[in-house]
Amino acid sequence: MPETPLYPGLSPISTPLSDPLLEVDAVDAFYGDFQALFGVSMRVEAGAIVAVIGANGAGKSTLLKTIAGLMAARRDAIRFAGAAIGGGPAYATVARGIALVPEGRRLFPSLSVEENLLIGGQLGRPGPWTLVRVYDLFPVLAERRRLPSTALSGGQQQMVAIGRALMSNPKLILCDEISLGLAPIVVRDIYARLPSIVAEGAAVVIVEQDIVQALSASSHVYCLQEGRVALAGAAGALTREAISAAYFGV
Amino acid sequence: MTEWINAIVQGVLIGGLYAMFAAGLSLIFGIMRLVNIAHGDLIVLAAYIALVTATTLGLNPIVALVIVVPAMALIGYGLQRGLLNFTLGDDLLPPLLVTFGLSVIIQNGLLELFTADSRRLQAGAIEVATIPVVPGISIGVLPLLQFALAVAVIAGMQFVFYRTALGRAFRATSDDPAVAQLMGLDNRHVFALGMALSLAIVAIAGVLLAVRTNFDPAIGPARLIFGFEAVIIGGLGSLWGTLLGGILLGVAQGIGAELDPGWQMLAGHLAFLVVLAVRPEGLFAKIRG
């Protein structure tokens, strides 16, 4: 029997006004003895685009892998849609609605383009994204759906990787360095599709080396430095000086 | 002349059986890089399960497949989840050692239960039925049925691998187990399904072997070698190649036996060594390097 709130519409005082979709609370992450994250906290509201920036080795990819359940973590360090999910397993995390677009795309080479998309949707989570909708978003993939994924250009492979994540109908999609190794015009093309992804109701976390790209695409920014949050705030409110200080630690 | 043609035809037919030994072996190596040293002994185990089923229930061994195949698939799933999954990792050695130990355990367990006497599954009149093709050459109904089953198994595997969601999961997990998890696939479950499928094929192979020839607890390792040879001759990663590899091995053995009955095994091993020396990736390999 759920408790009826005394004043409908008002949340209890102890929690913020709106519970975030994702709440990372002081998470640590380790590769063997090496500690990659030190007490990192972040919040992602439903439908928001949040950017995580930082230099190489700052822990950006590790943070996304930790959220996706690929790294060991305290159970309550990651809360998603009200449930404590820290530490995975990753296959259960995706079933809850978190999809990761891994760094370097990591398509399945022995699967065709269409099979790569289909396997992304194999859990059958209900939602707006279907094969047809993904082909609408990236029409070039429809023409090449029978080809092996390795036969595509880098930008097209990145589209497959994003489409594969969308096929699971995630509430939160984590994009790790989607501009890596791509021509600027292709990067712009891919970023231009982000609003239509958010319009379908998914929140997006982007990890990005290109600060200008990250700031223009996102509403909130977290800057990591050596495994710690060095700066966080609304994308419009951060000055260039503050960002370079947080980025380079000078 | 006819005896040579006969030798080749019989070689082709027994090649189907070798291909079935090989198919389950290459399936699990493909999916999880596990070399199953106990594969041959599992074939023999399937033969004994068929023996027990056929004698206690009074079934024809071919009909007993209805029980033996699901039983072996279950054993495969349990074996993978309960034991072999824990041996998988970056190192190829632990699964090799554990399945070697398993091989010893199965052989000695069967020896305890069934003694070293050689057994045979009786399939009835079908065993001696033949179809005359031309004068001097006739084809046994049973070998023909075995070959047809082998082709059907390979075709079925081909279908599962390239046309179904399960096959997609197998290929994706084989490509990149970490990213496969991000698709919602539990590697442990996918591997266990792979082993279940492998042992289902082992069950068919074991029953067909036991109807064709005498068996005892010690014949497993030689079947493992035939399986390996068929896989290597055909080339890793190609199912139809595996069938052709099995056929080539069978034909080489048949020709060897025709030259001198003592040369049957030798000729098979020589054919394998020649392929390994000349085309180490196999005759029909899909995977390069």
Coordinates of C-alpha atoms in Angstrom, one line a residue:
Chain A
M1 CA 0.0 0.0 0.0
P2 CA 1.8 3.2 -1.1
E3 CA 1.8 6.0 1.4
T4 CA -0.5 8.9 0.3
P5 CA 1.3 12.2 0.5
L6 CA -0.2 14.7 2.9
Y7 CA 0.0 17.5 0.4
P8 CA -0.1 16.1 -3.1
G9 CA 2.4 17.8 -5.4
L10 CA 4.9 18.5 -2.6
S11 CA 7.9 16.4 -2.0
P12 CA 9.2 15.7 1.5
I13 CA 11.6 18.3 2.7
S14 CA 14.5 15.9 3.0
T15 CA 14.9 15.3 -0.7
P16 CA 15.3 17.9 -3.5
L17 CA 12.2 19.1 -5.3
S18 CA 12.6 16.7 -8.1
D19 CA 14.4 13.4 -7.8
P20 CA 17.0 13.2 -10.5
L21 CA 16.9 10.4 -13.1
L22 CA 20.5 9.6 -12.2
E23 CA 22.4 10.4 -9.0
V24 CA 26.0 9.5 -8.6
D25 CA 27.0 9.8 -5.0
A26 CA 30.7 9.9 -4.1
V27 CA 31.7 7.0 -6.3
D28 CA 35.2 5.5 -6.2
A29 CA 36.5 3.2 -9.0
F30 CA 39.6 1.1 -9.2
Y31 CA 41.6 -0.7 -11.8
G32 CA 43.4 -3.2 -9.6
D33 CA 45.3 -1.1 -7.1
F34 CA 45.0 2.1 -9.2
Q35 CA 42.2 4.4 -8.1
A36 CA 40.6 6.1 -11.1
L37 CA 37.7 7.9 -9.4
F38 CA 37.7 9.6 -6.0
G39 CA 34.3 10.4 -4.6
V40 CA 32.8 11.6 -7.8
S41 CA 29.2 12.9 -7.6
M42 CA 26.9 14.0 -10.3
R43 CA 23.2 14.5 -11.1
V44 CA 21.3 14.0 -14.4
E45 CA 17.7 15.2 -14.6
A46 CA 15.3 13.4 -17.0
G47 CA 15.5 14.8 -20.5
A48 CA 18.7 16.8 -19.9
I49 CA 22.0 16.8 -21.8
V50 CA 25.0 16.7 -19.4
A51 CA 28.6 17.0 -20.6
V52 CA 31.5 15.5 -18.8
I53 CA 34.8 17.0 -19.9
G54 CA 38.4 16.7 -18.8
A55 CA 41.9 15.8 -20.0
N56 CA 43.0 12.3 -21.0
G57 CA 43.0 10.0 -18.0
A58 CA 40.8 12.3 -15.9
G59 CA 38.4 9.4 -15.4
K60 CA 35.6 10.3 -17.8
S61 CA 35.3 6.9 -19.5
T62 CA 35.6 5.2 -16.1
L63 CA 32.7 7.3 -14.8
L64 CA 30.5 6.2 -17.7
K65 CA 31.6 2.5 -17.3
T66 CA 30.8 2.7 -13.6
I67 CA 27.3 4.1 -14.3
A68 CA 26.8 1.4 -16.9
G69 CA 27.6 -1.3 -14.4
L70 CA 30.9 -2.5 -15.9
M71 CA 33.0 -1.5 -12.9
A72 CA 32.7 -2.5 -9.2
A73 CA 31.0 0.2 -7.1
R74 CA 29.1 0.7 -3.9
R75 CA 25.5 -0.4 -4.5
D76 CA 24.0 3.0 -3.4
A77 CA 26.7 5.1 -5.0
I78 CA 24.6 5.0 -8.2
R79 CA 20.9 5.6 -8.0
F80 CA 18.9 5.4 -11.2
A81 CA 15.1 6.1 -11.3
G82 CA 15.0 5.5 -7.6
A83 CA 16.9 2.2 -7.5
A84 CA 20.4 1.6 -6.2
I85 CA 22.3 0.0 -9.1
G86 CA 26.0 0.5 -8.4
G87 CA 28.3 -2.3 -9.3
G88 CA 26.1 -3.7 -12.1
P89 CA 26.0 -6.3 -13.6
A90 CA 26.0 -4.4 -16.9
Y91 CA 23.4 -6.7 -18.5
A92 CA 20.9 -5.8 -15.7
T93 CA 21.8 -2.1 -15.9
V94 CA 20.8 -1.9 -19.6
A95 CA 17.5 -3.7 -18.8
R96 CA 16.8 -0.8 -16.4
G97 CA 17.2 1.7 -19.2
I98 CA 20.9 2.9 -19.3
A99 CA 22.6 2.4 -22.6
L100 CA 26.3 3.1 -23.2
V101 CA 27.8 4.1 -26.6
P102 CA 31.3 2.8 -25.8
E103 CA 34.5 4.7 -26.7
G104 CA 35.8 3.6 -30.1
R105 CA 32.3 2.4 -31.1
R106 CA 33.0 -1.3 -30.5
L107 CA 30.6 -2.6 -33.1
F108 CA 30.4 -6.4 -33.5
P109 CA 32.5 -7.1 -36.6
S110 CA 30.8 -10.4 -37.4
L111 CA 27.3 -8.8 -37.4
S112 CA 25.8 -6.8 -40.2
V113 CA 24.8 -3.2 -39.7
E114 CA 21.2 -4.3 -39.1
E115 CA 22.2 -7.1 -36.8
N116 CA 24.2 -4.7 -34.7
L117 CA 21.0 -2.6 -34.3
L118 CA 18.8 -5.6 -33.7
I119 CA 21.0 -6.9 -30.9
G120 CA 20.8 -3.5 -29.3
G121 CA 17.1 -4.0 -29.1
Q122 CA 17.1 -7.7 -28.1
L123 CA 15.8 -7.0 -24.6
G124 CA 12.6 -5.7 -26.1
R125 CA 12.2 -2.7 -23.8
P126 CA 9.1 -0.8 -24.9
G127 CA 9.6 2.7 -26.2
P128 CA 9.8 5.0 -29.2
W129 CA 12.9 3.5 -30.9
T130 CA 12.5 0.8 -33.5
L131 CA 14.6 -0.2 -36.5
V132 CA 12.5 2.0 -38.7
R133 CA 12.9 5.1 -36.4
V134 CA 16.7 4.6 -36.2
Y135 CA 16.8 4.4 -40.0
D136 CA 14.8 7.6 -40.1
L137 CA 17.3 9.3 -37.8
F138 CA 20.3 8.0 -39.8
P139 CA 19.0 7.3 -43.4
V140 CA 22.4 6.3 -44.7
L141 CA 22.3 3.2 -42.4
A142 CA 19.1 1.9 -44.1
E143 CA 21.0 1.8 -47.5
R144 CA 23.9 -0.1 -45.9
R145 CA 22.0 -2.4 -43.5
R146 CA 23.1 -5.6 -45.2
L147 CA 26.8 -4.7 -45.1
P148 CA 29.2 -5.9 -42.4
S149 CA 29.6 -3.1 -39.8
T150 CA 33.4 -3.0 -40.6
A151 CA 32.6 -1.8 -44.2
L152 CA 31.3 1.5 -43.0
S153 CA 33.1 4.8 -42.6
G154 CA 34.0 6.0 -39.1
G155 CA 31.0 8.4 -38.9
Q156 CA 28.6 5.8 -40.1
Q157 CA 30.0 3.3 -37.6
Q158 CA 29.4 5.9 -34.9
M159 CA 25.8 6.2 -36.1
V160 CA 25.4 2.5 -35.8
A161 CA 26.8 2.6 -32.3
I162 CA 24.3 5.3 -31.3
G163 CA 21.5 3.6 -33.0
R164 CA 22.4 0.3 -31.3
A165 CA 22.1 2.1 -27.9
L166 CA 18.8 3.7 -28.9
M167 CA 17.4 0.3 -29.8
S168 CA 17.3 -0.6 -26.2
N169 CA 14.9 2.4 -25.6
P170 CA 17.0 3.8 -22.8
K171 CA 16.0 6.5 -20.4
L172 CA 19.6 7.5 -20.2
I173 CA 22.1 7.2 -22.9
L174 CA 25.9 7.6 -22.2
C175 CA 28.0 8.7 -25.1
D176 CA 31.7 8.1 -24.7
E177 CA 33.8 10.3 -27.1
I178 CA 31.5 10.1 -30.0
S179 CA 33.6 12.6 -32.0
L180 CA 36.8 10.7 -31.6
G181 CA 38.6 10.3 -34.9
L182 CA 35.8 11.8 -37.0
A183 CA 35.9 14.7 -39.4
P184 CA 34.5 18.0 -37.9
I185 CA 31.6 18.0 -40.5
V186 CA 30.7 14.5 -39.4
V187 CA 30.8 15.4 -35.8
R188 CA 28.5 18.4 -36.4
D189 CA 26.2 16.1 -38.3
I190 CA 26.0 13.6 -35.4
Y191 CA 25.6 16.3 -32.8
A192 CA 22.7 17.8 -34.8
R193 CA 20.8 14.6 -34.1
L194 CA 21.1 14.9 -30.3
P195 CA 18.0 17.1 -29.9
S196 CA 15.8 14.6 -31.7
I197 CA 17.0 11.9 -29.3
V198 CA 16.3 14.0 -26.3
A199 CA 12.9 14.9 -27.8
E200 CA 11.9 11.3 -27.4
G201 CA 12.4 11.6 -23.7
A202 CA 15.9 10.2 -23.1
A203 CA 18.5 12.0 -21.0
V204 CA 22.1 12.1 -22.5
V205 CA 25.5 12.2 -20.9
I206 CA 28.2 13.1 -23.3
V207 CA 31.9 12.6 -22.6
E208 CA 33.8 14.9 -24.9
Q209 CA 37.3 16.2 -25.4
D210 CA 36.1 19.1 -27.6
I211 CA 35.1 21.7 -24.9
V212 CA 33.3 24.0 -27.4
Q213 CA 31.3 21.2 -28.7
A214 CA 30.4 20.0 -25.2
L215 CA 29.4 23.4 -24.0
S216 CA 27.2 24.1 -26.9
A217 CA 25.4 20.8 -26.8
S218 CA 24.8 20.5 -23.1
S219 CA 22.9 22.3 -20.3
H220 CA 25.2 21.1 -17.5
V221 CA 28.9 20.5 -17.4
Y222 CA 31.1 18.4 -15.1
C223 CA 34.8 18.8 -15.4
L224 CA 36.9 15.9 -14.1
Q225 CA 40.5 16.3 -13.2
E226 CA 42.6 13.3 -12.0
G227 CA 39.5 11.4 -10.9
R228 CA 37.8 14.2 -9.0
V229 CA 35.1 16.7 -10.0
A230 CA 37.1 20.0 -10.4
L231 CA 34.2 22.1 -11.7
A232 CA 30.4 21.7 -12.2
G233 CA 27.7 24.0 -13.2
A234 CA 25.2 25.1 -15.9
A235 CA 26.9 25.3 -19.3
G236 CA 26.1 29.0 -19.7
A237 CA 27.3 30.0 -16.3
L238 CA 30.9 28.7 -16.6
T239 CA 33.6 31.1 -17.7
R240 CA 36.4 30.0 -20.1
E241 CA 38.9 30.8 -17.4
A242 CA 37.2 28.6 -14.8
I243 CA 37.0 25.8 -17.3
S244 CA 40.7 26.0 -18.3
A245 CA 41.7 26.1 -14.7
A246 CA 39.6 23.1 -13.9
Y247 CA 40.7 21.3 -17.0
F248 CA 44.4 21.8 -16.7
G249 CA 44.6 22.2 -12.9
V250 CA 46.5 25.5 -13.0
Chain B
M1 CA 37.9 -50.2 -59.4
T2 CA 34.6 -50.6 -57.6
E3 CA 36.3 -51.3 -54.3
W4 CA 38.1 -47.9 -54.6
I5 CA 34.8 -46.1 -55.3
N6 CA 33.3 -48.1 -52.5
A7 CA 36.0 -47.0 -50.1
I8 CA 35.5 -43.4 -51.1
V9 CA 31.7 -43.5 -50.7
Q10 CA 32.0 -45.2 -47.3
G11 CA 34.6 -42.5 -46.3
V12 CA 32.3 -39.7 -47.3
L13 CA 29.5 -41.3 -45.3
I14 CA 31.6 -41.7 -42.1
G15 CA 32.9 -38.2 -42.7
G16 CA 29.5 -36.9 -41.7
L17 CA 30.0 -38.5 -38.3
Y18 CA 33.4 -36.9 -37.9
A19 CA 31.9 -33.6 -38.9
M20 CA 29.4 -34.0 -36.0
F21 CA 32.3 -34.7 -33.6
A22 CA 33.9 -31.5 -34.9
A23 CA 30.9 -29.2 -35.0
G24 CA 30.3 -29.1 -31.3
L25 CA 34.0 -28.7 -30.7
S26 CA 34.4 -25.7 -33.0
L27 CA 31.1 -24.2 -31.8
I28 CA 32.3 -23.7 -28.3
F29 CA 35.8 -22.7 -29.3
G30 CA 34.2 -20.1 -31.5
I31 CA 32.0 -18.7 -28.9
M32 CA 34.2 -18.8 -25.8
R33 CA 37.7 -19.8 -26.9
L34 CA 37.4 -23.0 -24.8
V35 CA 39.2 -26.1 -26.0
N36 CA 37.2 -28.9 -24.6
I37 CA 39.5 -31.9 -24.0
A38 CA 36.6 -33.9 -22.6
H39 CA 34.6 -33.6 -25.9
G40 CA 35.4 -37.2 -27.0
D41 CA 34.5 -38.6 -23.5
L42 CA 31.3 -36.7 -23.6
I43 CA 30.5 -38.4 -26.9
V44 CA 31.1 -41.7 -25.1
L45 CA 29.0 -40.6 -22.1
A46 CA 26.1 -39.8 -24.5
A47 CA 26.5 -43.3 -26.0
Y48 CA 26.2 -44.9 -22.5
I49 CA 23.2 -42.7 -21.6
A50 CA 21.6 -43.9 -24.9
L51 CA 22.5 -47.5 -23.9
V52 CA 20.8 -47.2 -20.5
T53 CA 17.8 -45.4 -22.0
A54 CA 17.4 -47.9 -24.8
T55 CA 17.8 -51.0 -22.6
T56 CA 15.6 -49.8 -19.6
L57 CA 12.8 -48.4 -21.8
G58 CA 13.2 -50.9 -24.6
L59 CA 13.6 -48.2 -27.2
N60 CA 15.3 -48.2 -30.5
P61 CA 18.5 -46.2 -30.0
I62 CA 17.5 -43.8 -32.8
V63 CA 14.2 -43.1 -30.9
A64 CA 16.2 -42.8 -27.7
L65 CA 17.7 -39.6 -29.2
V66 CA 14.5 -37.9 -28.1
I67 CA 15.7 -38.4 -24.5
V68 CA 19.5 -38.4 -24.9
V69 CA 19.7 -35.0 -26.8
P70 CA 17.8 -32.9 -24.1
A71 CA 19.6 -34.8 -21.3
M72 CA 23.0 -34.0 -22.8
A73 CA 22.0 -30.4 -23.4
L74 CA 21.0 -30.0 -19.8
I75 CA 24.3 -31.6 -18.7
G76 CA 26.0 -29.1 -21.0
Y77 CA 24.2 -26.1 -19.5
G78 CA 24.9 -27.2 -15.9
L79 CA 28.5 -28.0 -16.7
Q80 CA 29.1 -24.6 -18.1
R81 CA 27.3 -22.6 -15.4
G82 CA 28.6 -24.7 -12.5
L83 CA 32.2 -25.3 -13.6
L84 CA 33.6 -24.1 -16.9
N85 CA 32.5 -20.5 -16.7
F86 CA 34.8 -20.1 -13.7
T87 CA 37.8 -21.3 -15.8
L88 CA 37.3 -18.7 -18.6
G89 CA 39.5 -15.6 -18.8
D90 CA 42.4 -14.2 -20.6
D91 CA 44.4 -17.4 -20.0
L92 CA 43.6 -20.4 -22.3
L93 CA 45.3 -22.9 -19.9
P94 CA 42.7 -23.2 -17.0
P95 CA 39.9 -24.5 -19.2
L96 CA 42.3 -26.8 -20.9
L97 CA 43.4 -28.3 -17.6
V98 CA 39.9 -28.5 -16.1
T99 CA 38.4 -30.3 -19.2
F100 CA 41.4 -32.6 -19.2
G101 CA 40.5 -33.5 -15.6
L102 CA 36.9 -33.9 -16.6
S103 CA 38.0 -36.3 -19.3
V104 CA 39.8 -38.5 -16.8
I105 CA 36.8 -38.4 -14.4
I106 CA 34.3 -39.3 -17.1
Q107 CA 36.4 -42.2 -18.4
N108 CA 37.0 -43.6 -15.0
G109 CA 33.4 -43.1 -13.9
L110 CA 32.2 -45.0 -16.9
L111 CA 34.7 -47.7 -16.2
E112 CA 33.4 -48.1 -12.7
L113 CA 29.8 -48.2 -13.8
F114 CA 29.9 -50.2 -17.0
T115 CA 33.3 -52.0 -16.8
A116 CA 35.7 -52.1 -19.7
D117 CA 33.6 -54.4 -21.8
S118 CA 32.8 -53.1 -25.2
R119 CA 29.1 -52.4 -25.9
R120 CA 27.0 -51.8 -28.9
L121 CA 23.6 -50.2 -29.5
Q122 CA 21.3 -52.5 -31.4
A123 CA 19.2 -50.6 -34.0
G124 CA 17.5 -53.6 -35.5
A125 CA 17.0 -54.5 -39.1
I126 CA 18.1 -51.0 -40.3
E127 CA 21.7 -51.9 -39.4
V128 CA 22.0 -54.3 -42.3
A129 CA 19.6 -52.8 -44.8
T130 CA 21.4 -51.5 -48.0
I131 CA 20.5 -49.7 -51.1
P132 CA 22.3 -51.2 -54.2
V133 CA 23.5 -48.3 -56.4
V134 CA 25.4 -50.1 -59.2
P135 CA 26.5 -53.7 -59.2
G136 CA 29.3 -54.0 -56.6
I137 CA 28.5 -50.8 -54.8
S138 CA 25.7 -50.6 -52.3
I139 CA 25.1 -48.0 -49.6
G140 CA 24.0 -49.0 -46.1
V141 CA 20.8 -47.4 -45.0
L142 CA 22.2 -46.6 -41.6
P143 CA 25.4 -44.8 -42.8
L144 CA 23.2 -42.9 -45.3
L145 CA 20.9 -41.9 -42.5
Q146 CA 23.9 -40.8 -40.4
F147 CA 25.2 -38.7 -43.2
A148 CA 21.8 -37.1 -43.8
L149 CA 21.6 -36.3 -40.1
A150 CA 25.1 -34.8 -40.1
V151 CA 24.1 -32.6 -43.1
A152 CA 20.9 -31.6 -41.3
V153 CA 22.8 -30.8 -38.1
I154 CA 25.3 -28.6 -39.9
A155 CA 22.5 -26.9 -41.9
G156 CA 20.6 -26.4 -38.6
M157 CA 23.6 -24.9 -36.9
Q158 CA 24.2 -22.6 -39.9
F159 CA 20.5 -21.5 -39.6
V160 CA 20.8 -20.9 -35.8
F161 CA 24.0 -19.0 -36.1
Y162 CA 23.1 -16.7 -39.0
R163 CA 19.3 -16.4 -38.9
T164 CA 18.2 -16.4 -35.2
A165 CA 18.5 -14.0 -32.2
L166 CA 20.4 -16.8 -30.4
G167 CA 23.0 -17.0 -33.1
R168 CA 23.3 -13.2 -33.1
A169 CA 24.0 -13.4 -29.4
F170 CA 26.6 -16.2 -29.9
R171 CA 28.4 -14.1 -32.6
A172 CA 28.3 -10.9 -30.6
T173 CA 29.5 -12.5 -27.4
S174 CA 32.3 -14.2 -29.4
D175 CA 33.3 -10.8 -30.9
D176 CA 33.3 -8.7 -27.7
P177 CA 32.0 -10.2 -24.4
A178 CA 32.2 -6.9 -22.6
V179 CA 30.1 -5.0 -25.1
A180 CA 27.7 -7.9 -25.4
Q181 CA 26.8 -7.3 -21.8
L182 CA 25.9 -3.8 -22.7
M183 CA 23.3 -5.3 -25.0
G184 CA 21.7 -7.0 -22.0
L185 CA 23.4 -10.4 -22.7
D186 CA 24.6 -12.3 -19.6
N187 CA 27.8 -13.9 -20.9
R188 CA 27.5 -16.8 -18.4
H189 CA 24.0 -17.7 -19.8
V190 CA 25.1 -17.3 -23.4
F191 CA 28.1 -19.5 -22.9
A192 CA 26.0 -22.1 -21.1
L193 CA 23.5 -22.1 -24.1
G194 CA 26.5 -22.6 -26.4
M195 CA 27.7 -25.6 -24.4
A196 CA 24.1 -27.0 -24.3
L197 CA 23.9 -26.8 -28.1
S198 CA 27.4 -28.3 -28.4
L199 CA 26.4 -31.3 -26.2
A200 CA 23.1 -31.7 -28.0
I201 CA 25.1 -32.3 -31.1
V202 CA 27.5 -34.6 -29.1
A203 CA 24.4 -36.6 -28.1
I204 CA 23.5 -37.2 -31.8
A205 CA 27.1 -38.0 -32.6
G206 CA 27.4 -40.4 -29.6
V207 CA 24.3 -42.4 -30.5
L208 CA 25.2 -42.7 -34.2
L209 CA 28.7 -43.8 -33.2
A210 CA 27.4 -46.4 -30.8
V211 CA 25.0 -47.8 -33.4
R212 CA 27.8 -48.0 -35.9
T213 CA 30.6 -49.5 -33.9
N214 CA 31.5 -51.1 -30.6
F215 CA 32.4 -48.7 -27.8
D216 CA 34.0 -48.8 -24.4
P217 CA 34.9 -46.1 -21.8
A218 CA 38.3 -45.5 -23.3
I219 CA 37.5 -44.6 -26.9
G220 CA 36.8 -40.9 -26.3
P221 CA 40.2 -39.3 -26.9
A222 CA 40.4 -40.8 -30.4
R223 CA 37.1 -39.3 -31.2
L224 CA 38.4 -36.0 -29.9
I225 CA 41.3 -36.2 -32.3
F226 CA 39.0 -37.0 -35.3
G227 CA 37.0 -33.9 -34.3
F228 CA 40.1 -31.7 -34.0
E229 CA 41.4 -32.9 -37.4
A230 CA 38.1 -32.3 -39.1
V231 CA 38.0 -28.7 -37.7
I232 CA 41.5 -28.0 -38.7
I233 CA 41.2 -29.5 -42.2
G234 CA 37.9 -27.6 -42.8
G235 CA 39.1 -24.3 -41.2
L236 CA 37.9 -22.6 -38.0
G237 CA 34.8 -20.6 -38.2
S238 CA 33.3 -22.3 -41.3
L239 CA 30.5 -24.8 -40.6
W240 CA 30.3 -26.2 -44.1
G241 CA 34.1 -26.3 -44.1
T242 CA 33.9 -28.5 -41.0
L243 CA 31.6 -30.9 -42.8
L244 CA 34.0 -31.1 -45.8
G245 CA 36.9 -31.5 -43.3
G246 CA 35.1 -34.5 -41.8
I247 CA 34.4 -35.9 -45.3
L248 CA 38.1 -35.5 -46.3
L249 CA 39.2 -37.2 -43.2
G250 CA 36.8 -40.1 -43.7
V251 CA 37.8 -40.5 -47.4
A252 CA 41.5 -40.4 -46.4
Q253 CA 40.9 -43.1 -43.9
G254 CA 38.9 -45.2 -46.4
I255 CA 41.6 -45.0 -49.0
G256 CA 44.2 -45.9 -46.4
A257 CA 42.2 -48.9 -45.3
E258 CA 41.9 -50.0 -48.9
L259 CA 45.6 -49.9 -49.4
D260 CA 46.3 -51.8 -46.2
P261 CA 43.8 -52.4 -43.3
G262 CA 46.4 -51.2 -40.9
W263 CA 46.8 -47.8 -42.6
Q264 CA 43.3 -46.5 -42.0
M265 CA 44.1 -44.2 -39.0
L266 CA 47.6 -43.4 -40.4
A267 CA 46.1 -42.1 -43.7
G268 CA 43.7 -39.9 -41.8
H269 CA 46.4 -38.4 -39.7
L270 CA 48.7 -37.9 -42.7
A271 CA 45.9 -36.1 -44.6
F272 CA 45.5 -33.8 -41.6
L273 CA 49.3 -33.2 -41.3
V274 CA 49.5 -32.3 -45.0
V275 CA 46.7 -29.7 -44.7
L276 CA 48.3 -28.3 -41.6
A277 CA 51.6 -28.0 -43.4
V278 CA 50.3 -26.6 -46.7
R279 CA 47.3 -24.6 -45.5
P280 CA 47.4 -24.2 -41.7
E281 CA 44.3 -22.0 -41.7
G282 CA 42.3 -24.8 -43.1
L283 CA 40.8 -25.4 -46.6
F284 CA 37.7 -23.2 -46.1
A285 CA 38.7 -20.9 -43.3
K286 CA 36.7 -17.7 -42.8
I287 CA 38.9 -16.4 -40.0
R288 CA 42.2 -15.2 -41.2
G289 CA 45.4 -14.8 -39.3

